[in-house]
Short mmCIF file of C-alpha atoms and ligand atoms in Angstrom, two decimals:
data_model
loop_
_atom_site.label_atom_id
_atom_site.label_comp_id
_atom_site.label_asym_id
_atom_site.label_seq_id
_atom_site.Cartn_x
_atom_site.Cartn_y
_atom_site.Cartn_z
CA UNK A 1 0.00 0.00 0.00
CA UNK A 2 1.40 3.68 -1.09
CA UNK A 3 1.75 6.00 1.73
CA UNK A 4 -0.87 8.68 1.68
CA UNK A 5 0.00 10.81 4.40
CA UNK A 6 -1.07 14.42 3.87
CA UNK A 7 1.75 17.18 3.48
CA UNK A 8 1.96 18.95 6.78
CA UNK A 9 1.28 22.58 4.71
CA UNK A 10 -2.02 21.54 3.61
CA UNK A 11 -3.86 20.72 7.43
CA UNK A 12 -5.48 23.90 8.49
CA UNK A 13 -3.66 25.95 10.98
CA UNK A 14 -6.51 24.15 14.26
CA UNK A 15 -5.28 20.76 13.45
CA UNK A 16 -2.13 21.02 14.79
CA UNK A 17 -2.86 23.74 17.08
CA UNK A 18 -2.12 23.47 20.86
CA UNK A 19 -4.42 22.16 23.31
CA UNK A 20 -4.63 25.31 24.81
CA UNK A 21 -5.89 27.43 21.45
CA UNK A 22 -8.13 24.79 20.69
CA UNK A 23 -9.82 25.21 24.39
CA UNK A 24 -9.99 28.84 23.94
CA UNK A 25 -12.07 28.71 20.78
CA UNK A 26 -14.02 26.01 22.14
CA UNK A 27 -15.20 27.87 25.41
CA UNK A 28 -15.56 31.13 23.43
CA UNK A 29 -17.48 29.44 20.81
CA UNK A 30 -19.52 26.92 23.61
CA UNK A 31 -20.60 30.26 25.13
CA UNK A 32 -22.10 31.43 21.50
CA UNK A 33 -23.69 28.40 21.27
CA UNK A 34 -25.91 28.09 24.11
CA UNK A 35 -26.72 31.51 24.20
CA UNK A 36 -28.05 31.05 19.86
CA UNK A 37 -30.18 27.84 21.25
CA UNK A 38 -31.60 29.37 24.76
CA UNK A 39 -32.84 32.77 22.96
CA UNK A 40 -33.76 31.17 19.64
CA UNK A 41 -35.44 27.71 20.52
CA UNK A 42 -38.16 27.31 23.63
CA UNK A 43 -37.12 23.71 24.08
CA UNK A 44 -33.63 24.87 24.90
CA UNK A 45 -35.05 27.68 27.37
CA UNK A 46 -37.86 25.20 28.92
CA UNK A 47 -34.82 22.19 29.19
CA UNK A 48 -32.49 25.28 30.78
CA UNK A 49 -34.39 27.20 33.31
CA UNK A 50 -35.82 23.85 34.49
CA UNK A 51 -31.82 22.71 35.06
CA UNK A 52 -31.61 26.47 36.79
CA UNK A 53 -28.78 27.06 34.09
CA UNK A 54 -28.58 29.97 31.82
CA UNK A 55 -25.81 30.31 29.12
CA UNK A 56 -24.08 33.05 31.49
CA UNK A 57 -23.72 30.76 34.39
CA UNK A 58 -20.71 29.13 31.64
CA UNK A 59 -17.44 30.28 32.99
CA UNK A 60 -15.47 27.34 31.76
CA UNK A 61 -16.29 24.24 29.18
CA UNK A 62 -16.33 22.03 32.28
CA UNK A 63 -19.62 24.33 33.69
CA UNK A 64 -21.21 21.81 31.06
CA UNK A 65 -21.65 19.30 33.25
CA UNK A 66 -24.93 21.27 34.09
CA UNK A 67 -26.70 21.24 31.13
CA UNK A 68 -29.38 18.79 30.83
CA UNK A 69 -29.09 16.18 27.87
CA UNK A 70 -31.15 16.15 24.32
CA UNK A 71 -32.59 13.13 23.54
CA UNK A 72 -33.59 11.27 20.21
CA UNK A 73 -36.89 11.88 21.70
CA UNK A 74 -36.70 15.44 21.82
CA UNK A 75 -36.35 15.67 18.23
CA UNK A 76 -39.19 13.71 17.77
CA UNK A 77 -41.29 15.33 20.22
CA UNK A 78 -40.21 18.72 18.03
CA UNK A 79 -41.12 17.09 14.95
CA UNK A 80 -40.65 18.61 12.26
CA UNK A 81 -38.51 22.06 13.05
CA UNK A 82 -39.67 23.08 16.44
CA UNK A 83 -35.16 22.76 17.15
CA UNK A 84 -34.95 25.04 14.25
CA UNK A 85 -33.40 28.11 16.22
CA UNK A 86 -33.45 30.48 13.07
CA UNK A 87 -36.72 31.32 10.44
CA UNK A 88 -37.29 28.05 8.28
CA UNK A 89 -36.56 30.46 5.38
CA UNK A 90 -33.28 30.79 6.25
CA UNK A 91 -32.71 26.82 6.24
CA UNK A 92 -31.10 26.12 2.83
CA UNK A 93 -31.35 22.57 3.20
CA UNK A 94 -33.18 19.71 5.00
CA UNK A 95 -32.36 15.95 6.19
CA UNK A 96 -33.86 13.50 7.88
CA UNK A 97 -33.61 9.99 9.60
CA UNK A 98 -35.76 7.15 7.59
CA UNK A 99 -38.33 7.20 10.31
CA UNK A 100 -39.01 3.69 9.75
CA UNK A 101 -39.52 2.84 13.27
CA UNK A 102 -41.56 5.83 14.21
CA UNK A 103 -41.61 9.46 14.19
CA UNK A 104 -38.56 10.38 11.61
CA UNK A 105 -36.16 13.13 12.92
CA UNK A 106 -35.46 16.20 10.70
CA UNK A 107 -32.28 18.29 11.19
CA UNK A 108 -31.69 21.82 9.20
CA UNK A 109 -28.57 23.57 7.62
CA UNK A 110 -28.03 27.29 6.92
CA UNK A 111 -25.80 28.10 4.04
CA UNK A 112 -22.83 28.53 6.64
CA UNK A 113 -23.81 25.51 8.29
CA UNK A 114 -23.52 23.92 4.66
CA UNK A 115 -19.76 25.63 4.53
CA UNK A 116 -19.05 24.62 7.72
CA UNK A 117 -19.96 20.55 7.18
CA UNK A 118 -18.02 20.98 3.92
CA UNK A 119 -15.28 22.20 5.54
CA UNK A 120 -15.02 19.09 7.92
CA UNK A 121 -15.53 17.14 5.35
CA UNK A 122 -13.02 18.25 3.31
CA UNK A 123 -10.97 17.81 6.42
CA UNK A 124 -11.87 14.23 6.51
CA UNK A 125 -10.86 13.47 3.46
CA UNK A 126 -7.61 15.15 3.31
CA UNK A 127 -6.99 12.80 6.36
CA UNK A 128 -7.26 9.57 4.24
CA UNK A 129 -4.96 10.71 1.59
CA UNK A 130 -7.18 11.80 -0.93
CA UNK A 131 -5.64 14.95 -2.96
CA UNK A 132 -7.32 17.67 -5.37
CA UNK A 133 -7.78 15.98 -8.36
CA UNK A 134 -8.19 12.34 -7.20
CA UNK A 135 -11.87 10.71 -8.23
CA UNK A 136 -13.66 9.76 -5.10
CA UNK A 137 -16.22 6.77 -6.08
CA UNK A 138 -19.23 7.95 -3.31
CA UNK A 139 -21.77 5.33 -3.02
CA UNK A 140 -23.39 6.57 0.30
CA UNK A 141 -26.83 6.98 -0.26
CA UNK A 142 -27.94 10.51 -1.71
CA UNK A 143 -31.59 11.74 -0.72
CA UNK A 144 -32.82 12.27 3.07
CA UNK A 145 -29.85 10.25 4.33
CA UNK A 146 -26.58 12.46 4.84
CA UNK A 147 -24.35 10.30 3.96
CA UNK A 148 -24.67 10.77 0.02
CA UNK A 149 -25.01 14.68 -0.07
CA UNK A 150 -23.11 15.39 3.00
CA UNK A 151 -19.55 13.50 1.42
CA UNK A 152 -20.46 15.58 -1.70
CA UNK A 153 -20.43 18.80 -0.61
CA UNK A 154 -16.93 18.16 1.25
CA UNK A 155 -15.64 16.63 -1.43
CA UNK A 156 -15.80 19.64 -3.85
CA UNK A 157 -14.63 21.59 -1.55
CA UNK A 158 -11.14 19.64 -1.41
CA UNK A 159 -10.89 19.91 -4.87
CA UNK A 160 -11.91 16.02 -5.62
CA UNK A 161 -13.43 14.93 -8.97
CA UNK A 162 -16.85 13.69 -7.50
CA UNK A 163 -18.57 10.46 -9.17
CA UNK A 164 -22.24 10.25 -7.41
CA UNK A 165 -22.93 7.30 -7.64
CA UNK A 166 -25.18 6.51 -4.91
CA UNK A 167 -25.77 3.32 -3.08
CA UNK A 168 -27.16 -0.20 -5.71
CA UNK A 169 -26.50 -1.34 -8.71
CA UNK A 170 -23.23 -2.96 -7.82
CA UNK A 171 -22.35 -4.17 -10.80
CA UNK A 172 -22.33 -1.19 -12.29
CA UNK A 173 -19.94 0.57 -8.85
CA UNK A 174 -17.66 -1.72 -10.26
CA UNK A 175 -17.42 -0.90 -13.51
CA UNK A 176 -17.32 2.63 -12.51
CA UNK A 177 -14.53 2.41 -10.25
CA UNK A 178 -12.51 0.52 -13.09
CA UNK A 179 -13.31 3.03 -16.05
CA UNK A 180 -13.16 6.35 -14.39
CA UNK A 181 -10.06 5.30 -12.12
CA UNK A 182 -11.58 5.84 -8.67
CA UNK A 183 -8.36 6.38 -5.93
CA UNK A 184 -10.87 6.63 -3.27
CA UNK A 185 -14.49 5.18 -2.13
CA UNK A 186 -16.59 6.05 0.59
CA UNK A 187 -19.38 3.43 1.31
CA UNK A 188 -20.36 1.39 3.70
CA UNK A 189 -17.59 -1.20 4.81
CA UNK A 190 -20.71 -3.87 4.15
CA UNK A 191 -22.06 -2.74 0.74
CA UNK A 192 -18.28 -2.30 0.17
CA UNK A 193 -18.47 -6.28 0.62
CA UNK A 194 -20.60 -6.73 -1.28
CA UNK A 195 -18.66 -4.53 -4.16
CA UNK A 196 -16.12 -7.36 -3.69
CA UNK A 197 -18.15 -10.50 -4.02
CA UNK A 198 -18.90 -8.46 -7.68
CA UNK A 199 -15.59 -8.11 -8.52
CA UNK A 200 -15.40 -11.81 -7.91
CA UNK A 201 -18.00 -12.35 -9.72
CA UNK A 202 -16.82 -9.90 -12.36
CA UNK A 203 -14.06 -12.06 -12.64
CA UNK A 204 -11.64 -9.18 -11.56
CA UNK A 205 -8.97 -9.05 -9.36
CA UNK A 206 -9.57 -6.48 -7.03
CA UNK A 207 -6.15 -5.97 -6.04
CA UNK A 208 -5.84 -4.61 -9.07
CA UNK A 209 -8.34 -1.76 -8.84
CA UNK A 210 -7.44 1.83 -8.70
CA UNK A 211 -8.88 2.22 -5.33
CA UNK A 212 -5.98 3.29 -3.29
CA UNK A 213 -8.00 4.18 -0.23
CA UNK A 214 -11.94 3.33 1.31
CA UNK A 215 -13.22 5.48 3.95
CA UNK A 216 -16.03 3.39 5.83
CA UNK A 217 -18.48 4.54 8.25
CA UNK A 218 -22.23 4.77 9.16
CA UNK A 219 -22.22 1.53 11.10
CA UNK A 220 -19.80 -0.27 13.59
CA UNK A 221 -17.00 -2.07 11.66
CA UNK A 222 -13.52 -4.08 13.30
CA UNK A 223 -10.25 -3.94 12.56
CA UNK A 224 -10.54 -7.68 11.95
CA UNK A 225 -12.48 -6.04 8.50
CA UNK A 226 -10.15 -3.18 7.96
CA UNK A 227 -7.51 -5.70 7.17
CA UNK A 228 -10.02 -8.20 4.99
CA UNK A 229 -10.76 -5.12 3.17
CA UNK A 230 -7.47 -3.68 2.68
CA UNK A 231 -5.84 -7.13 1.63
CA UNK A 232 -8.92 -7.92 -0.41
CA UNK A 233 -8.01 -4.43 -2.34
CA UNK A 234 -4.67 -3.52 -1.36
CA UNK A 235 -5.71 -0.27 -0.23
CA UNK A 236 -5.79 1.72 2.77
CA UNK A 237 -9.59 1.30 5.15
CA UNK A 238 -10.17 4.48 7.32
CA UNK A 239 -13.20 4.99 9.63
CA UNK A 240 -15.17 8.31 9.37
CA UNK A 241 -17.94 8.75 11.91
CA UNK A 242 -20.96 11.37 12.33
CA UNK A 243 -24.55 10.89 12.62
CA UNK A 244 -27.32 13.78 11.32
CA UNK A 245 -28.41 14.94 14.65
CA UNK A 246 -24.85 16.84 14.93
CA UNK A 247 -24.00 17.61 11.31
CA UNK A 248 -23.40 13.88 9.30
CA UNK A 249 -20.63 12.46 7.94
CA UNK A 250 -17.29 14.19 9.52
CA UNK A 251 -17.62 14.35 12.81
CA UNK A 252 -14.88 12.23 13.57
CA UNK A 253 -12.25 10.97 11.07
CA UNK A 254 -9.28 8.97 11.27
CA UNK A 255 -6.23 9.57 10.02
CA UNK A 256 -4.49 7.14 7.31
CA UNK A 257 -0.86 7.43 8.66
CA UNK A 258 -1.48 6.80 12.43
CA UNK A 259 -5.35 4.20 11.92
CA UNK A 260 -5.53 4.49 15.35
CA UNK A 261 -9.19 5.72 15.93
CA UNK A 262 -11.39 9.08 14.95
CA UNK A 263 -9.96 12.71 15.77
CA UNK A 264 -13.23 14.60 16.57
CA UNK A 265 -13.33 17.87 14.76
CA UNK A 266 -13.37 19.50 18.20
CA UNK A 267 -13.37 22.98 16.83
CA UNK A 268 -17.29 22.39 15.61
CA UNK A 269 -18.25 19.03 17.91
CA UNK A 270 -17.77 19.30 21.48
CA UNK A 271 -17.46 15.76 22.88
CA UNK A 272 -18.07 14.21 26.32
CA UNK A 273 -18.19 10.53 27.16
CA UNK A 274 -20.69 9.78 30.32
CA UNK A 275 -22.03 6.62 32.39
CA UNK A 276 -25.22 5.77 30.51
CA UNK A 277 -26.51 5.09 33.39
CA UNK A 278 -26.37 8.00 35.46
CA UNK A 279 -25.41 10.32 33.15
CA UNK A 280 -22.26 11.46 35.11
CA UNK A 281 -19.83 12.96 32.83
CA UNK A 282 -16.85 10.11 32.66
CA UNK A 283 -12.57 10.77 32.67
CA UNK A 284 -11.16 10.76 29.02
CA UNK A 285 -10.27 6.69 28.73
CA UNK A 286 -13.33 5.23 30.05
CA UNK A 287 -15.63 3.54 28.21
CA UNK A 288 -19.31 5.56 28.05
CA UNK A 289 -21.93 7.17 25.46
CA UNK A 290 -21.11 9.63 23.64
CA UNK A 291 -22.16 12.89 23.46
CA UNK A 292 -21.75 15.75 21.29
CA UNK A 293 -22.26 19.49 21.99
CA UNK A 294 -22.17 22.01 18.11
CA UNK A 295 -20.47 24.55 18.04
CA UNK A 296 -21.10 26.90 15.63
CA UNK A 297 -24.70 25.51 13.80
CA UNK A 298 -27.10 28.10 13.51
CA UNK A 299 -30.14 26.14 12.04
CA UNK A 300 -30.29 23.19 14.52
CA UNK A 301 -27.73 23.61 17.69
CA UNK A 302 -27.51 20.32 19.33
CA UNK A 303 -26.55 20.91 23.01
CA UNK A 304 -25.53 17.56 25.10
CA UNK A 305 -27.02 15.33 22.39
CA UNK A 306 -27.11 11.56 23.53
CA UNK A 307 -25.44 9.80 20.45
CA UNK A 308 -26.17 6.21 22.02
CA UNK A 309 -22.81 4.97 20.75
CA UNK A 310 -20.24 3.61 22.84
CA UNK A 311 -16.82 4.61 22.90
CA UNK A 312 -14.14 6.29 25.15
CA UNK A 313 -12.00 9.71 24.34
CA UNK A 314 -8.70 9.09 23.51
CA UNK A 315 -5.79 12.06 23.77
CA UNK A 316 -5.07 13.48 19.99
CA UNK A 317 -1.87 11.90 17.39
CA UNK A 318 -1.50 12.72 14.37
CA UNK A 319 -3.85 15.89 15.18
CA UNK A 320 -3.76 17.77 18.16
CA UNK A 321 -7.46 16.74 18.62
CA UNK A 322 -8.82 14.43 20.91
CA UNK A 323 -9.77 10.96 19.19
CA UNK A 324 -12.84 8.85 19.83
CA UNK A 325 -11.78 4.83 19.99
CA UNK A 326 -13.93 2.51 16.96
CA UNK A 327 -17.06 2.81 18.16
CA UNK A 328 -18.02 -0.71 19.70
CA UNK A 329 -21.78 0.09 18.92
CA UNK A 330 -24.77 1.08 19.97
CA UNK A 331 -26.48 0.85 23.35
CA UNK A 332 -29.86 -0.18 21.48
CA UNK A 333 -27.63 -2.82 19.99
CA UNK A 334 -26.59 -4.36 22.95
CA UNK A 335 -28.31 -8.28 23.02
CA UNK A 336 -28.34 -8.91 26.67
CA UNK A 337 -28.33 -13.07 26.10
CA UNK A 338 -28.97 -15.05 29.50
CA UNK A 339 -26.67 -12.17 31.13
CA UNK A 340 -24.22 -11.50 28.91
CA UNK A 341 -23.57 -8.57 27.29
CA UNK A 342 -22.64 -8.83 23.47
CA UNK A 343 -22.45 -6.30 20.02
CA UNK A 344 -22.41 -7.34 16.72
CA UNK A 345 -18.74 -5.96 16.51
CA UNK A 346 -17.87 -8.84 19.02
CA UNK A 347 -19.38 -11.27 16.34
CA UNK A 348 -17.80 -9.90 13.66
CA UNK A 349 -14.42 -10.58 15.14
CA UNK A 350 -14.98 -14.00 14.98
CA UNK A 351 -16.00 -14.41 12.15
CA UNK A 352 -13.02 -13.18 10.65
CA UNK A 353 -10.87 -14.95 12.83
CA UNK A 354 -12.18 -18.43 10.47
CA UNK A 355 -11.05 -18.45 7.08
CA UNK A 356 -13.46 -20.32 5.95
CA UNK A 357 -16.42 -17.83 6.20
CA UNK A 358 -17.39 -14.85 4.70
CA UNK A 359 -17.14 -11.59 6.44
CA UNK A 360 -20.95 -11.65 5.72
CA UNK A 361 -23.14 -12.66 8.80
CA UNK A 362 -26.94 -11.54 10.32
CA UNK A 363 -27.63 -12.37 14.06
CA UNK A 364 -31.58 -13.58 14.59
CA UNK A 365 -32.57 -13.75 17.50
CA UNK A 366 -35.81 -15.57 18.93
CA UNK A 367 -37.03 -17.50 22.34
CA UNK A 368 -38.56 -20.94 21.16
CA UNK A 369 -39.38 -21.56 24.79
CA UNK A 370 -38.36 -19.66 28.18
CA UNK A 371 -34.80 -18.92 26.76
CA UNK A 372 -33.55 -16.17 24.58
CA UNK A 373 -31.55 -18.37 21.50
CA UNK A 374 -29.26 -16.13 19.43
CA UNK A 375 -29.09 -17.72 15.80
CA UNK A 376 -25.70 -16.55 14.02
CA UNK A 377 -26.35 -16.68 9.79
CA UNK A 378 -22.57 -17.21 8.14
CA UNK A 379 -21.53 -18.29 4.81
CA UNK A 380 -18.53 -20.20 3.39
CA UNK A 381 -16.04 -17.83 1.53
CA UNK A 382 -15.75 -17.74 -1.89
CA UNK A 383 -14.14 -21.22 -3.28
CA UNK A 384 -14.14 -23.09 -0.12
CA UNK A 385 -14.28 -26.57 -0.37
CA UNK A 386 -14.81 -27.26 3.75
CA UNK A 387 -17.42 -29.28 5.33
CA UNK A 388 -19.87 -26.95 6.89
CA UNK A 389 -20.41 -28.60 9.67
CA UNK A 390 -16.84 -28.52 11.11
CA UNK A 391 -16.24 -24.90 10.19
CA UNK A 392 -19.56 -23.89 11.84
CA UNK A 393 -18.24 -25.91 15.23
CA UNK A 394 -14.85 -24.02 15.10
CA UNK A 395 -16.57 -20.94 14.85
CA UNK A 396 -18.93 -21.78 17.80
CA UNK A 397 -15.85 -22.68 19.57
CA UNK A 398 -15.04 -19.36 18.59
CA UNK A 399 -17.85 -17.15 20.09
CA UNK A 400 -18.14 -19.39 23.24
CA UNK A 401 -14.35 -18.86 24.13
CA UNK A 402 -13.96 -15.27 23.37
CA UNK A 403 -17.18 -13.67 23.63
CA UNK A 404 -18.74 -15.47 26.21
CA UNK A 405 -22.27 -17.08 24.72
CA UNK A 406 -23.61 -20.26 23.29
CA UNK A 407 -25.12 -19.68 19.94
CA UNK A 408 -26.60 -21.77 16.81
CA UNK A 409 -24.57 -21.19 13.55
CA UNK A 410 -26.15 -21.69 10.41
CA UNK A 411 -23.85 -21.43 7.45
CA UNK A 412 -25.71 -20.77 4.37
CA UNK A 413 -25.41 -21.92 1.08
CA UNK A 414 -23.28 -18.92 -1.35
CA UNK A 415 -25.32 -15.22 -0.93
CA UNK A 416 -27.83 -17.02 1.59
CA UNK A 417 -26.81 -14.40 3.98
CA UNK A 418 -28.44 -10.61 3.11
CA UNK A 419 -26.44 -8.55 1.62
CA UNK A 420 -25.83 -4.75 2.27
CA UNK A 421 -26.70 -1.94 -0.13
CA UNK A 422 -25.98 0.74 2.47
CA UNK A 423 -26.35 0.01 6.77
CA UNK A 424 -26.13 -3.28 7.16
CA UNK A 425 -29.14 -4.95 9.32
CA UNK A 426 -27.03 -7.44 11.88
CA UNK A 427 -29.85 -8.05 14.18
CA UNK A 428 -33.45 -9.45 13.18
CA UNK A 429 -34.95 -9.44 16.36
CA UNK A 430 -38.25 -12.45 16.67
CA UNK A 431 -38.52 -12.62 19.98
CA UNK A 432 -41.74 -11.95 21.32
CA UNK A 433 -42.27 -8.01 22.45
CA UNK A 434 -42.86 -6.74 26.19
O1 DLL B 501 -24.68 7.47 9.38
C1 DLL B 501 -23.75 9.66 8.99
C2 DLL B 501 -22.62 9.05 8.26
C3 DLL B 501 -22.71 8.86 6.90
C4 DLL B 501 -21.45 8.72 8.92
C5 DLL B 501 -21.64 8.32 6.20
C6 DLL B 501 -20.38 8.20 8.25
C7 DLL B 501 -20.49 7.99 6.89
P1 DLL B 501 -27.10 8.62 10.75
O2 DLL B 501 -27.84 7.92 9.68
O3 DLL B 501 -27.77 9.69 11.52
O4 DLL B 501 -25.82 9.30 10.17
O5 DLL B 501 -26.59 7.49 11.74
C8 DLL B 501 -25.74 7.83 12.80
O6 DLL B 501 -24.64 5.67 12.70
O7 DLL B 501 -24.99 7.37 15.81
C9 DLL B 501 -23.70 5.53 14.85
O8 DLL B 501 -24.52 4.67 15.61
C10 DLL B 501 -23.61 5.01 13.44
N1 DLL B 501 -22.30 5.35 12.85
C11 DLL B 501 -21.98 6.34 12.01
N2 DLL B 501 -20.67 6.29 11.68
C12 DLL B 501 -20.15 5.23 12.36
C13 DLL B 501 -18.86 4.65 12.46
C14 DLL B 501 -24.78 8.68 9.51
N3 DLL B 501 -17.83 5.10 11.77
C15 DLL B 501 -25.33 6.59 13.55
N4 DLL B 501 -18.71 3.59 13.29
C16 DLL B 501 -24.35 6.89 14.66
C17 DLL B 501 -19.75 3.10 13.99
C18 DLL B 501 -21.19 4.65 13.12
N5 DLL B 501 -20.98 3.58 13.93
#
């Protein structure tokens, strides 16, 4: 793999800045921000003067510790702009969650807002090598989702040559990639899976692709796939992280010289890791939720946000700021199975660890009786000749050592397992309700 590391002349002057600068524009720009939200939006005043906080009571960033939390609920409570904290006129653009599980949640962007994102964007990029002038393949979905739009507009503004290509149709992503010379892809890592059965099927070698580096996010991935992927492709596999509520993709990026976890754009994204459980705010290290304070958004401020996703704040490397470890996943996608704790990412790890399977898997879970069963869905990898029912006992071996559970593998016949066009679904979930 070529070494992509970005000349030191083209980071912006904040990336390398000292701890202390960057806490100085934080605090100054924290104070803007709550002030923008509690004058501009009367969930944000209600939430406050209920807390007995008001923005002037912030002296330093750790006075945060005060504020009360926003919930996913909030925003659905507000549906659809009631977080909007300037007139809906002056939103230039809209997004919103899927909303297939109830009441969707709509965020709003200024046109500075817009610039801003961009500009992280283009900051997360120029992290994982990419150059003015390279082709970036981006098959995150375009539409409601911000995956698709929000890469765009960050991409431009580095100078890239965009192809939007959008999520499906994967055997025409491949042919793309080939004929316009793609150097980088951001996807999925799980559609970008599914890209690679293609080129299999294609009859391509995929180490032979232009692709010199994929930037994965919008769902947990391992390290056990960062190296699949980037031996399948002999590229470089970076992690970029966001989520709408806060801005969308570009957050959090890593780095491709140091792929050692996500430095939070801590300029625009205040982070804080706390005990789910009681909400006390946690040391950097530990392992918590997330949560993310803006910045600078004028449209929809996010104070104290709840992100749901597990992690713990790491101090900055290759950037002065702080870094976020993989995120381990969600606490809505923790399967508590007769007492044990266990993520999909802990699955995933297995699998990989058998050569004989394919990184592709779906967890079902269902309770035939009393007891919770957890039903693990795996497939041979491409040209196997093993006997399925030895490879499915090593990998039960597997899961039972190193994560703790007894579970039923079922190893499916060649694309018997799902596959991805854009967030993979790892859990199907039959038990019955309450
Ligand atoms: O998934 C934004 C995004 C698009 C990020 C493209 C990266 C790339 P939402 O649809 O609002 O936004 O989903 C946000 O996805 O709270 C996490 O649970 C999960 N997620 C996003 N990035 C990562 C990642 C976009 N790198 C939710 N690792 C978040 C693990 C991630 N989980």
């Amino acid at each position: 793999m070529k070494d992509l590391t970005p000349r030191k002349e083209d980071l912006e002057y904040i990336e390398t800045a000292s701890r202390d600068e960057i806490a100085a524009v934080q605090l100054e720009r924290m104070k803007w921000s709550l002030r923008h939200a509690y004058d501009n939006v009367a969930f944000y005043k209600a939430s406050f003067d209920a807390a007995g906080f008001h923005p002037d009571d912030l002296h330093s960033l750790d006075d945060l510790a005060r504020v009360p939390f926003t919930t996913k609920q909030d925003l659905r409570d507000n549906y659809p702009f009631g977080l909007f904290a300037v007139p809906r006129a002056q939103v230039a653009r809209i997004h919103a969650s899927s909303g297939t599980t109830g009441q969707p949640t709509v965020v709003g962007y200024t046109k500075a807002d817009l610039d801003m994102w961009a500009t992280v964007v283009a900051r997360s990029l120029r992290a994982s090598g990419l150059r003015p002038g390279d082709v970036l393949h981006n098959a995150y979905g375009y539409g409601l989702f911000t995956g698709g739009l929000g890469i765009h507009g960050g991409a431009e503004k580095l100078g890239l040559t965009v192809v939007p290509v959008s999520g499906g149709m994967t055997q025409r992503q491949v042919r793309l990639i080939e004929d316009f010379g793609a150097r980088g892809i951001t996807v999925t890592p799980s559609y970008m899976l599914s890209i690679l059965d293609e080129y299999a099927e294609q009859g391509l070698d995929p180490r032979q692709s232009p692709l010199a580096v994929g930037i994965f996010g919008a769902e947990p991935w391992t390290n056990a796939m960062r190296r699949e992927i980037e031996e399948a492709f002999n590229m470089h596999a970076v992690d970029i992280y966001g989520l709408s509520e806060v801005v969308g993709p570009g957050v959090s990026m890593e780095c491709v010289e140091s792929k050692d976890g996500l430095h939070i754009w801590e300029d625009h994204f205040y982070p804080e890791v706390i005990d789910p459980e009681t909400g006390r705010v946690l040391p950097d290290g530990e392992l918590g939720e997330l949560v993310f304070t803006s910045l600078t958004k004028e449209a929809f401020p996010i104070i104290r946000y709840r992100t749901r996703d597990l992690t713990r704040l790491l101090p900055g490397t290759a950037r002065s700021m702080r870094r976020m470890e993989k995120v381990t996943g969600r606490t809505d996608d923790m399967i508590i199975l007769r007492g044990v704790n266990v993520f999909p990412t802990q699955i995933e790890e297995q699998i990989m660890a058998v050569p004989e399977l394919a990184p592709h898997f779906q967890i079902e879970l269902i309770r035939p009786d009393r007891m919770d069963e957890m039903h693990i869905h795996v497939e041979l990898a491409e040209g196997v000749e093993a006997n399925p029912l030895h490879v499915s006992h090593t990998f039960k071996g597997l899961v039972k050592s190193n994560v703790g559970v007894s579970v039923k593998v079922h190893v499916a016949e060649r694309g018997g397992v799902e596959r991805s066009q854009g967030k993979a679904v790892r859990i199907v979930d039959k038990r019955p309700k309450g």
